[in-house]
PDB file of C-alpha atoms and ligand atoms in Angstrom:
ATOM      1  CA  MET A   1      63.383 107.669 114.612  1.00  0.00           C
ATOM      2  CA  THR A   2      63.398 109.140 111.114  1.00  0.00           C
ATOM      3  CA  ASP A   3      67.142 109.059 110.372  1.00  0.00           C
ATOM      4  CA  GLY A   4      67.574 105.374 111.171  1.00  0.00           C
ATOM      5  CA  SER A   5      69.880 105.988 114.146  1.00  0.00           C
ATOM      6  CA  THR A   6      69.305 103.773 117.148  1.00  0.00           C
ATOM      7  CA  GLU A   7      68.336 104.733 120.691  1.00  0.00           C
ATOM      8  CA  PHE A   8      70.805 103.819 123.424  1.00  0.00           C
ATOM      9  CA  ASP A   9      69.620 103.800 126.991  1.00  0.00           C
ATOM     10  CA  SER A  10      71.673 101.378 129.061  1.00  0.00           C
ATOM     11  CA  ALA A  11      74.525 103.691 130.171  1.00  0.00           C
ATOM     12  CA  THR A  12      73.801 106.948 131.898  1.00  0.00           C
ATOM     13  CA  THR A  13      76.746 108.838 130.418  1.00  0.00           C
ATOM     14  CA  ALA A  14      76.188 107.632 126.858  1.00  0.00           C
ATOM     15  CA  PRO A  15      74.459 109.827 124.308  1.00  0.00           C
ATOM     16  CA  ALA A  16      70.801 109.039 123.572  1.00  0.00           C
ATOM     17  CA  ILE A  17      71.142 108.705 119.811  1.00  0.00           C
ATOM     18  CA  ILE A  18      73.817 106.462 118.424  1.00  0.00           C
ATOM     19  CA  PRO A  19      74.936 106.725 114.794  1.00  0.00           C
ATOM     20  CA  ARG A  20      74.661 103.507 112.852  1.00  0.00           C
ATOM     21  CA  HIS A  21      77.864 104.244 110.978  1.00  0.00           C
ATOM     22  CA  ILE A  22      80.849 106.326 112.108  1.00  0.00           C
ATOM     23  CA  ALA A  23      83.667 107.231 109.705  1.00  0.00           C
ATOM     24  CA  ILE A  24      86.947 108.607 111.060  1.00  0.00           C
ATOM     25  CA  VAL A  25      89.911 110.500 109.604  1.00  0.00           C
ATOM     26  CA  MET A  26      92.566 109.540 112.156  1.00  0.00           C
ATOM     27  CA  ASP A  27      94.867 112.555 111.968  1.00  0.00           C
ATOM     28  CA  GLY A  28      97.599 113.797 114.263  1.00  0.00           C
ATOM     29  CA  ASN A  29      99.859 110.794 114.872  1.00  0.00           C
ATOM     30  CA  GLY A  30     102.942 112.629 113.564  1.00  0.00           C
ATOM     31  CA  ARG A  31     102.405 115.694 115.747  1.00  0.00           C
ATOM     32  CA  TRP A  32     101.682 113.531 118.780  1.00  0.00           C
ATOM     33  CA  ALA A  33     105.058 111.828 118.278  1.00  0.00           C
ATOM     34  CA  ARG A  34     106.897 115.099 117.600  1.00  0.00           C
ATOM     35  CA  ARG A  35     105.638 116.567 120.873  1.00  0.00           C
ATOM     36  CA  ARG A  36     107.370 113.648 122.559  1.00  0.00           C
ATOM     37  CA  ALA A  37     110.537 114.032 120.454  1.00  0.00           C
ATOM     38  CA  GLN A  38     109.867 110.636 118.870  1.00  0.00           C
ATOM     39  CA  PRO A  39     109.762 109.459 115.234  1.00  0.00           C
ATOM     40  CA  ARG A  40     106.410 109.554 113.412  1.00  0.00           C
ATOM     41  CA  SER A  41     106.169 105.747 113.550  1.00  0.00           C
ATOM     42  CA  PHE A  42     105.920 106.073 117.344  1.00  0.00           C
ATOM     43  CA  GLY A  43     102.769 108.138 116.804  1.00  0.00           C
ATOM     44  CA  HIS A  44     101.314 105.572 114.414  1.00  0.00           C
ATOM     45  CA  ARG A  45     101.882 102.828 116.986  1.00  0.00           C
ATOM     46  CA  ALA A  46     100.091 104.940 119.590  1.00  0.00           C
ATOM     47  CA  GLY A  47      97.360 105.468 116.973  1.00  0.00           C
ATOM     48  CA  GLN A  48      96.830 101.732 116.839  1.00  0.00           C
ATOM     49  CA  LYS A  49      95.851 101.791 120.525  1.00  0.00           C
ATOM     50  CA  ALA A  50      93.277 104.479 119.775  1.00  0.00           C
ATOM     51  CA  VAL A  51      91.880 102.217 117.039  1.00  0.00           C
ATOM     52  CA  ARG A  52      91.407  99.467 119.627  1.00  0.00           C
ATOM     53  CA  THR A  53      89.750 101.905 122.046  1.00  0.00           C
ATOM     54  CA  THR A  54      87.404 103.086 119.288  1.00  0.00           C
ATOM     55  CA  VAL A  55      86.449  99.564 118.218  1.00  0.00           C
ATOM     56  CA  GLU A  56      85.689  98.685 121.854  1.00  0.00           C
ATOM     57  CA  TYR A  57      83.636 101.872 122.187  1.00  0.00           C
ATOM     58  CA  CYS A  58      81.594 101.016 119.101  1.00  0.00           C
ATOM     59  CA  LEU A  59      80.987  97.483 120.374  1.00  0.00           C
ATOM     60  CA  ARG A  60      79.906  98.807 123.763  1.00  0.00           C
ATOM     61  CA  HIS A  61      77.551 101.388 122.322  1.00  0.00           C
ATOM     62  CA  GLY A  62      75.996  99.354 119.532  1.00  0.00           C
ATOM     63  CA  VAL A  63      77.449 101.246 116.562  1.00  0.00           C
ATOM     64  CA  GLY A  64      77.017  98.905 113.596  1.00  0.00           C
ATOM     65  CA  VAL A  65      79.681 100.162 111.205  1.00  0.00           C
ATOM     66  CA  LEU A  66      83.051 101.840 111.772  1.00  0.00           C
ATOM     67  CA  THR A  67      85.077 103.040 108.781  1.00  0.00           C
ATOM     68  CA  LEU A  68      88.663 104.182 109.329  1.00  0.00           C
ATOM     69  CA  PHE A  69      90.886 106.142 106.955  1.00  0.00           C
ATOM     70  CA  ALA A  70      94.153 104.320 107.674  1.00  0.00           C
ATOM     71  CA  PHE A  71      96.157 105.125 104.544  1.00  0.00           C
ATOM     72  CA  SER A  72      95.155 107.454 101.732  1.00  0.00           C
ATOM     73  CA  SER A  73      96.091 107.213  98.037  1.00  0.00           C
ATOM     74  CA  GLU A  74      98.246 110.283  98.710  1.00  0.00           C
ATOM     75  CA  ASN A  75     100.070 108.747 101.704  1.00  0.00           C
ATOM     76  CA  TRP A  76     102.327 106.812  99.295  1.00  0.00           C
ATOM     77  CA  LYS A  77     104.135 110.153  98.793  1.00  0.00           C
ATOM     78  CA  ARG A  78     105.444 110.067 102.375  1.00  0.00           C
ATOM     79  CA  PRO A  79     109.098 109.127 102.984  1.00  0.00           C
ATOM     80  CA  ASP A  80     109.825 105.449 102.289  1.00  0.00           C
ATOM     81  CA  ALA A  81     110.779 104.864 105.920  1.00  0.00           C
ATOM     82  CA  GLU A  82     107.400 106.076 107.178  1.00  0.00           C
ATOM     83  CA  VAL A  83     105.446 104.101 104.558  1.00  0.00           C
ATOM     84  CA  GLY A  84     107.508 101.012 105.443  1.00  0.00           C
ATOM     85  CA  ALA A  85     106.866 101.516 109.158  1.00  0.00           C
ATOM     86  CA  LEU A  86     103.136 101.869 108.518  1.00  0.00           C
ATOM     87  CA  MET A  87     103.035  98.685 106.417  1.00  0.00           C
ATOM     88  CA  GLU A  88     104.908  96.844 109.161  1.00  0.00           C
ATOM     89  CA  LEU A  89     102.413  98.202 111.689  1.00  0.00           C
ATOM     90  CA  PHE A  90      99.415  97.065 109.607  1.00  0.00           C
ATOM     91  CA  LEU A  91     100.905  93.564 109.323  1.00  0.00           C
ATOM     92  CA  LYS A  92     101.621  93.331 113.044  1.00  0.00           C
ATOM     93  CA  ALA A  93      98.256  94.850 113.962  1.00  0.00           C
ATOM     94  CA  LEU A  94      96.469  92.266 111.842  1.00  0.00           C
ATOM     95  CA  ASP A  95      98.343  89.399 113.467  1.00  0.00           C
ATOM     96  CA  LYS A  96      97.873  90.820 116.948  1.00  0.00           C
ATOM     97  CA  GLU A  97      94.258  91.970 116.825  1.00  0.00           C
ATOM     98  CA  ILE A  98      92.462  89.561 114.543  1.00  0.00           C
ATOM     99  CA  ASP A  99      91.696  86.889 117.180  1.00  0.00           C
ATOM    100  CA  GLU A 100      90.189  89.475 119.530  1.00  0.00           C
ATOM    101  CA  LEU A 101      88.201  91.101 116.722  1.00  0.00           C
ATOM    102  CA  HIS A 102      86.847  87.738 115.642  1.00  0.00           C
ATOM    103  CA  LYS A 103      85.983  86.822 119.236  1.00  0.00           C
ATOM    104  CA  ASN A 104      84.041  90.082 119.485  1.00  0.00           C
ATOM    105  CA  GLU A 105      82.128  89.253 116.298  1.00  0.00           C
ATOM    106  CA  VAL A 106      83.703  92.050 114.265  1.00  0.00           C
ATOM    107  CA  ARG A 107      83.649  91.722 110.489  1.00  0.00           C
ATOM    108  CA  VAL A 108      86.865  93.270 109.143  1.00  0.00           C
ATOM    109  CA  ARG A 109      87.268  94.474 105.556  1.00  0.00           C
ATOM    110  CA  PHE A 110      89.874  96.447 103.653  1.00  0.00           C
ATOM    111  CA  LEU A 111      88.795  98.960 101.048  1.00  0.00           C
ATOM    112  CA  GLY A 112      90.969 100.723  98.507  1.00  0.00           C
ATOM    113  CA  GLN A 113      93.487  99.975  95.794  1.00  0.00           C
ATOM    114  CA  LEU A 114      94.704  96.797  97.453  1.00  0.00           C
ATOM    115  CA  SER A 115      96.826  95.850  94.430  1.00  0.00           C
ATOM    116  CA  ALA A 116      99.270  98.568  95.553  1.00  0.00           C
ATOM    117  CA  PHE A 117     100.243  96.513  98.639  1.00  0.00           C
ATOM    118  CA  SER A 118     102.791  93.729  99.039  1.00  0.00           C
ATOM    119  CA  GLU A 119     101.709  90.156  98.490  1.00  0.00           C
ATOM    120  CA  ALA A 120     102.251  89.443 102.212  1.00  0.00           C
ATOM    121  CA  LEU A 121      99.956  92.222 103.317  1.00  0.00           C
ATOM    122  CA  ARG A 122      97.289  91.400 100.737  1.00  0.00           C
ATOM    123  CA  THR A 123      97.283  87.755 101.812  1.00  0.00           C
ATOM    124  CA  ARG A 124      96.838  88.778 105.491  1.00  0.00           C
ATOM    125  CA  MET A 125      94.075  91.263 104.640  1.00  0.00           C
ATOM    126  CA  HIS A 126      92.265  88.682 102.564  1.00  0.00           C
ATOM    127  CA  ALA A 127      92.594  86.015 105.274  1.00  0.00           C
ATOM    128  CA  ALA A 128      91.304  88.406 107.951  1.00  0.00           C
ATOM    129  CA  ALA A 129      88.320  89.402 105.809  1.00  0.00           C
ATOM    130  CA  LEU A 130      87.528  85.780 104.993  1.00  0.00           C
ATOM    131  CA  ARG A 131      87.799  84.614 108.603  1.00  0.00           C
ATOM    132  CA  THR A 132      85.511  87.343 109.939  1.00  0.00           C
ATOM    133  CA  ALA A 133      83.073  87.527 107.007  1.00  0.00           C
ATOM    134  CA  GLY A 134      80.250  85.886 108.974  1.00  0.00           C
ATOM    135  CA  ASN A 135      80.431  88.288 111.943  1.00  0.00           C
ATOM    136  CA  ALA A 136      77.584  90.724 112.370  1.00  0.00           C
ATOM    137  CA  ARG A 137      78.061  92.738 115.575  1.00  0.00           C
ATOM    138  CA  LEU A 138      80.299  95.431 114.084  1.00  0.00           C
ATOM    139  CA  THR A 139      81.614  95.925 110.559  1.00  0.00           C
ATOM    140  CA  LEU A 140      85.086  97.472 110.616  1.00  0.00           C
ATOM    141  CA  ASN A 141      86.073  98.936 107.250  1.00  0.00           C
ATOM    142  CA  VAL A 142      89.735  99.834 107.026  1.00  0.00           C
ATOM    143  CA  CYS A 143      90.371 102.157 104.078  1.00  0.00           C
ATOM    144  CA  VAL A 144      93.902 101.680 102.766  1.00  0.00           C
ATOM    145  CA  SER A 145      95.346 103.256  99.624  1.00  0.00           C
ATOM    146  CA  TYR A 146      91.880 104.727  99.416  1.00  0.00           C
ATOM    147  CA  GLY A 147      90.732 107.982  97.851  1.00  0.00           C
ATOM    148  CA  GLY A 148      87.174 109.214  97.344  1.00  0.00           C
ATOM    149  CA  ARG A 149      87.898 110.202  93.752  1.00  0.00           C
ATOM    150  CA  TRP A 150      89.465 106.795  93.091  1.00  0.00           C
ATOM    151  CA  ASP A 151      86.292 105.194  94.481  1.00  0.00           C
ATOM    152  CA  ILE A 152      83.996 107.197  92.193  1.00  0.00           C
ATOM    153  CA  ALA A 153      86.275 106.535  89.205  1.00  0.00           C
ATOM    154  CA  GLN A 154      86.403 102.762  89.848  1.00  0.00           C
ATOM    155  CA  ALA A 155      82.613 102.710  90.208  1.00  0.00           C
ATOM    156  CA  ALA A 156      82.215 104.558  86.881  1.00  0.00           C
ATOM    157  CA  ARG A 157      84.674 102.179  85.208  1.00  0.00           C
ATOM    158  CA  ARG A 158      82.874  99.086  86.496  1.00  0.00           C
ATOM    159  CA  ALA A 159      79.487 100.510  85.457  1.00  0.00           C
ATOM    160  CA  ALA A 160      80.926 101.211  81.988  1.00  0.00           C
ATOM    161  CA  GLU A 161      82.237  97.634  81.813  1.00  0.00           C
ATOM    162  CA  ALA A 162      78.781  96.341  82.759  1.00  0.00           C
ATOM    163  CA  ALA A 163      77.253  98.512  80.018  1.00  0.00           C
ATOM    164  CA  VAL A 164      79.747  97.196  77.443  1.00  0.00           C
ATOM    165  CA  ALA A 165      78.910  93.644  78.543  1.00  0.00           C
ATOM    166  CA  GLY A 166      75.220  94.418  77.949  1.00  0.00           C
ATOM    167  CA  GLU A 167      74.367  94.028  81.650  1.00  0.00           C
ATOM    168  CA  LEU A 168      73.025  97.558  81.975  1.00  0.00           C
ATOM    169  CA  ASP A 169      71.835 100.305  79.663  1.00  0.00           C
ATOM    170  CA  ALA A 170      74.283 103.253  79.824  1.00  0.00           C
ATOM    171  CA  ALA A 171      71.400 105.677  79.244  1.00  0.00           C
ATOM    172  CA  THR A 172      69.841 104.582  82.548  1.00  0.00           C
ATOM    173  CA  ILE A 173      72.930 105.341  84.682  1.00  0.00           C
ATOM    174  CA  ASP A 174      71.890 107.635  87.503  1.00  0.00           C
ATOM    175  CA  GLU A 175      72.815 107.863  91.213  1.00  0.00           C
ATOM    176  CA  ALA A 176      70.847 104.754  92.134  1.00  0.00           C
ATOM    177  CA  VAL A 177      72.424 102.686  89.342  1.00  0.00           C
ATOM    178  CA  LEU A 178      75.971 103.846  90.142  1.00  0.00           C
ATOM    179  CA  ALA A 179      75.690 103.523  93.945  1.00  0.00           C
ATOM    180  CA  PRO A 180      76.108  99.711  94.127  1.00  0.00           C
ATOM    181  CA  PHE A 181      79.475  99.981  92.356  1.00  0.00           C
ATOM    182  CA  LEU A 182      80.940 102.204  95.082  1.00  0.00           C
ATOM    183  CA  CYS A 183      82.760 100.993  98.190  1.00  0.00           C
ATOM    184  CA  LEU A 184      80.486 100.567 101.239  1.00  0.00           C
ATOM    185  CA  ALA A 185      77.404 100.022  99.059  1.00  0.00           C
ATOM    186  CA  ASP A 186      76.256  97.222 101.368  1.00  0.00           C
ATOM    187  CA  VAL A 187      76.144  99.296 104.573  1.00  0.00           C
ATOM    188  CA  PRO A 188      74.224 102.470 105.463  1.00  0.00           C
ATOM    189  CA  PRO A 189      76.166 105.654 104.621  1.00  0.00           C
ATOM    190  CA  PRO A 190      78.131 107.265 107.463  1.00  0.00           C
ATOM    191  CA  ASP A 191      75.916 109.245 109.859  1.00  0.00           C
ATOM    192  CA  LEU A 192      78.900 110.882 111.506  1.00  0.00           C
ATOM    193  CA  LEU A 193      82.374 111.775 110.244  1.00  0.00           C
ATOM    194  CA  ILE A 194      84.937 112.472 112.954  1.00  0.00           C
ATOM    195  CA  ARG A 195      88.242 114.102 112.036  1.00  0.00           C
ATOM    196  CA  THR A 196      90.878 114.438 114.717  1.00  0.00           C
ATOM    197  CA  GLY A 197      94.031 116.555 114.581  1.00  0.00           C
ATOM    198  CA  GLY A 198      92.560 120.021 114.079  1.00  0.00           C
ATOM    199  CA  GLU A 199      92.175 120.223 110.284  1.00  0.00           C
ATOM    200  CA  ARG A 200      88.685 120.958 108.994  1.00  0.00           C
ATOM    201  CA  ARG A 201      88.576 119.127 105.698  1.00  0.00           C
ATOM    202  CA  ILE A 202      87.551 115.784 104.201  1.00  0.00           C
ATOM    203  CA  SER A 203      90.860 115.112 102.384  1.00  0.00           C
ATOM    204  CA  ASN A 204      89.436 112.912  99.616  1.00  0.00           C
ATOM    205  CA  PHE A 205      87.763 110.461 102.028  1.00  0.00           C
ATOM    206  CA  LEU A 206      84.385 108.878 101.063  1.00  0.00           C
ATOM    207  CA  LEU A 207      83.360 111.846  98.879  1.00  0.00           C
ATOM    208  CA  TRP A 208      80.151 110.188  97.668  1.00  0.00           C
ATOM    209  CA  GLN A 209      79.186 108.393 100.876  1.00  0.00           C
ATOM    210  CA  LEU A 210      79.582 111.455 103.149  1.00  0.00           C
ATOM    211  CA  ALA A 211      76.974 113.508 101.270  1.00  0.00           C
ATOM    212  CA  TYR A 212      74.657 113.779 104.299  1.00  0.00           C
ATOM    213  CA  ALA A 213      77.021 112.868 107.128  1.00  0.00           C
ATOM    214  CA  GLU A 214      77.261 115.145 110.147  1.00  0.00           C
ATOM    215  CA  LEU A 215      80.822 116.460 110.427  1.00  0.00           C
ATOM    216  CA  TYR A 216      82.655 116.643 113.751  1.00  0.00           C
ATOM    217  CA  PHE A 217      86.126 118.158 113.945  1.00  0.00           C
ATOM    218  CA  THR A 218      88.288 118.042 117.047  1.00  0.00           C
ATOM    219  CA  ASP A 219      91.757 119.344 117.859  1.00  0.00           C
ATOM    220  CA  THR A 220      92.463 116.145 119.799  1.00  0.00           C
ATOM    221  CA  LEU A 221      95.310 114.238 118.155  1.00  0.00           C
ATOM    222  CA  TRP A 222      94.332 110.698 117.128  1.00  0.00           C
ATOM    223  CA  PRO A 223      96.480 108.853 119.726  1.00  0.00           C
ATOM    224  CA  ASP A 224      94.711 110.864 122.461  1.00  0.00           C
ATOM    225  CA  MET A 225      91.252 109.830 121.292  1.00  0.00           C
ATOM    226  CA  ASP A 226      89.569 107.949 124.119  1.00  0.00           C
ATOM    227  CA  ALA A 227      86.079 107.048 125.301  1.00  0.00           C
ATOM    228  CA  ALA A 228      85.504 110.512 126.818  1.00  0.00           C
ATOM    229  CA  GLN A 229      86.444 112.207 123.529  1.00  0.00           C
ATOM    230  CA  LEU A 230      84.187 109.820 121.625  1.00  0.00           C
ATOM    231  CA  ASP A 231      81.371 110.644 124.064  1.00  0.00           C
ATOM    232  CA  HIS A 232      81.850 114.345 123.168  1.00  0.00           C
ATOM    233  CA  ALA A 233      81.562 113.557 119.474  1.00  0.00           C
ATOM    234  CA  LEU A 234      78.443 111.446 119.951  1.00  0.00           C
ATOM    235  CA  ASP A 235      76.854 113.979 122.313  1.00  0.00           C
ATOM    236  CA  ASP A 236      77.372 116.621 119.643  1.00  0.00           C
ATOM    237  CA  TYR A 237      75.910 114.309 116.995  1.00  0.00           C
ATOM    238  CA  ALA A 238      72.859 113.610 119.175  1.00  0.00           C
ATOM    239  CA  ARG A 239      72.072 117.336 119.177  1.00  0.00           C
ATOM    240  CA  ARG A 240      72.162 117.718 115.376  1.00  0.00           C
ATOM    241  CA  GLU A 241      68.973 118.065 113.370  1.00  0.00           C
ATOM    242  CA  ARG A 242      69.310 115.870 110.301  1.00  0.00           C
ATOM    243  CA  ARG A 243      67.107 117.061 107.473  1.00  0.00           C
ATOM    244  CA  PHE A 244      68.565 115.323 104.395  1.00  0.00           C
ATOM    245  CA  GLY A 245      67.626 118.314 102.250  1.00  0.00           C
ATOM    246  CA  CYS A 246      64.057 118.530 103.589  1.00  0.00           C
ATOM    247  CA  VAL A 247      62.497 121.345 105.622  1.00  0.00           C
ATOM    248  CA  PRO A 248      62.279 120.971 109.427  1.00  0.00           C
ATOM    249  CA  ASP A 249      59.328 119.114 110.906  1.00  0.00           C
ATOM    250  CA  PRO A 250      56.693 121.939 111.348  1.00  0.00           C
ATOM    251  CA  VAL A 251      55.706 120.711 114.827  1.00  0.00           C
ATOM    252  CA  THR A 252      59.317 120.651 116.065  1.00  0.00           C
ATOM    253  CA  ALA A 253      60.086 123.968 114.367  1.00  0.00           C
ATOM    254  CA  ARG A 254      57.094 125.699 116.070  1.00  0.00           C
ATOM    255  CA  ALA A 255      58.143 124.344 119.447  1.00  0.00           C
ATOM    256  CA  SER A 256      61.688 125.736 119.197  1.00  0.00           C
TER     257      SER A 256
HETATM  258  C1  FPP B   1      97.507 110.479 109.973  1.00  0.00           C
HETATM  259  O1  FPP B   1      98.318 111.145 110.916  1.00  0.00           O
HETATM  260  C2  FPP B   1      97.550 109.038 110.206  1.00  0.00           C
HETATM  261  C3  FPP B   1      97.950 108.085 109.292  1.00  0.00           C
HETATM  262  C4  FPP B   1      98.423 108.423 107.945  1.00  0.00           C
HETATM  263  C5  FPP B   1      98.017 106.659 109.635  1.00  0.00           C
HETATM  264  C6  FPP B   1      96.875 106.116 110.433  1.00  0.00           C
HETATM  265  C7  FPP B   1      97.292 104.829 110.988  1.00  0.00           C
HETATM  266  C8  FPP B   1      97.050 104.409 112.222  1.00  0.00           C
HETATM  267  C9  FPP B   1      96.189 105.119 113.185  1.00  0.00           C
HETATM  268  C10 FPP B   1      97.730 103.151 112.644  1.00  0.00           C
HETATM  269  C11 FPP B   1      96.878 102.011 112.997  1.00  0.00           C
HETATM  270  C12 FPP B   1      95.785 101.706 112.064  1.00  0.00           C
HETATM  271  C13 FPP B   1      95.252 100.485 111.927  1.00  0.00           C
HETATM  272  C14 FPP B   1      94.007 100.332 111.114  1.00  0.00           C
HETATM  273  C15 FPP B   1      95.849  99.285 112.553  1.00  0.00           C
HETATM  274  P1  FPP B   1      99.554 111.992 110.404  1.00  0.00           P
HETATM  275  O2  FPP B   1     100.727 111.096 110.285  1.00  0.00           O
HETATM  276  O3  FPP B   1      99.193 112.694 109.123  1.00  0.00           O
HETATM  277  O4  FPP B   1      99.758 113.012 111.576  1.00  0.00           O
HETATM  278  P2  FPP B   1     100.203 114.548 111.465  1.00  0.00           P
HETATM  279  O5  FPP B   1      99.104 115.267 110.740  1.00  0.00           O
HETATM  280  O6  FPP B   1     100.330 114.968 112.883  1.00  0.00           O
HETATM  281  O7  FPP B   1     101.516 114.585 110.739  1.00  0.00           O
END
């Protein structure tokens, strides 16, 4: 296996090649709620169930890293009531799910501008990360108040600080030197980005880390995402030829 993905062969319906790292833009909660004449917060609550389904799917299929875009830097511009409802949901979700996640050996982390959150939420996030830090079956990265440009900017700022402190030579800064300062530097980059909800864009998510990710867009709204939909995404991924900027393998190319 040249791309580092792992083979999966224990379930007949599961795709043969499993990405090591899946990143997801969970879009469509608002529309899902509107179709049911409910407030947007109703959709976010339903979205939480889809998060659970997706975590279980990753555990079952041996995906090592799952990164979720739960709240973008731009989401602060939403009406106060919706932001408040989302914060409440995150707090409740943490309290409700953390025991199960820990039992399933999931390491949970929160990435983004955490200083923007209330003390209560930051304390809970920190406690959850600390409690699950030793788990190794699945790493669940929850991106909150996160933006890809923010990530690159904070990495550049921290590299500059290291240069000022004499810890690195600014003239040597290249991709390899900057990479460790970015979020997710300690896990392989996403192999597969899934975006639900019909839009075909990245929306300032993991701009650096998605450089060679395979992109999968689906019209399915996030609360409707289930194991069958995830199977579709992984089946599609298994059929992709990943070249990372290289030319195709001459033997494979001749055969096709
Ligand atoms: C985008 O849908 C979704 C969000 C901004 C929130 C995502 C949050 C969850 C799925 C809740 C649970 C998460 C965790 C980690 C516990 P949208 O509101 O933009 O939908 P729309 O495009 O239909 O309006």
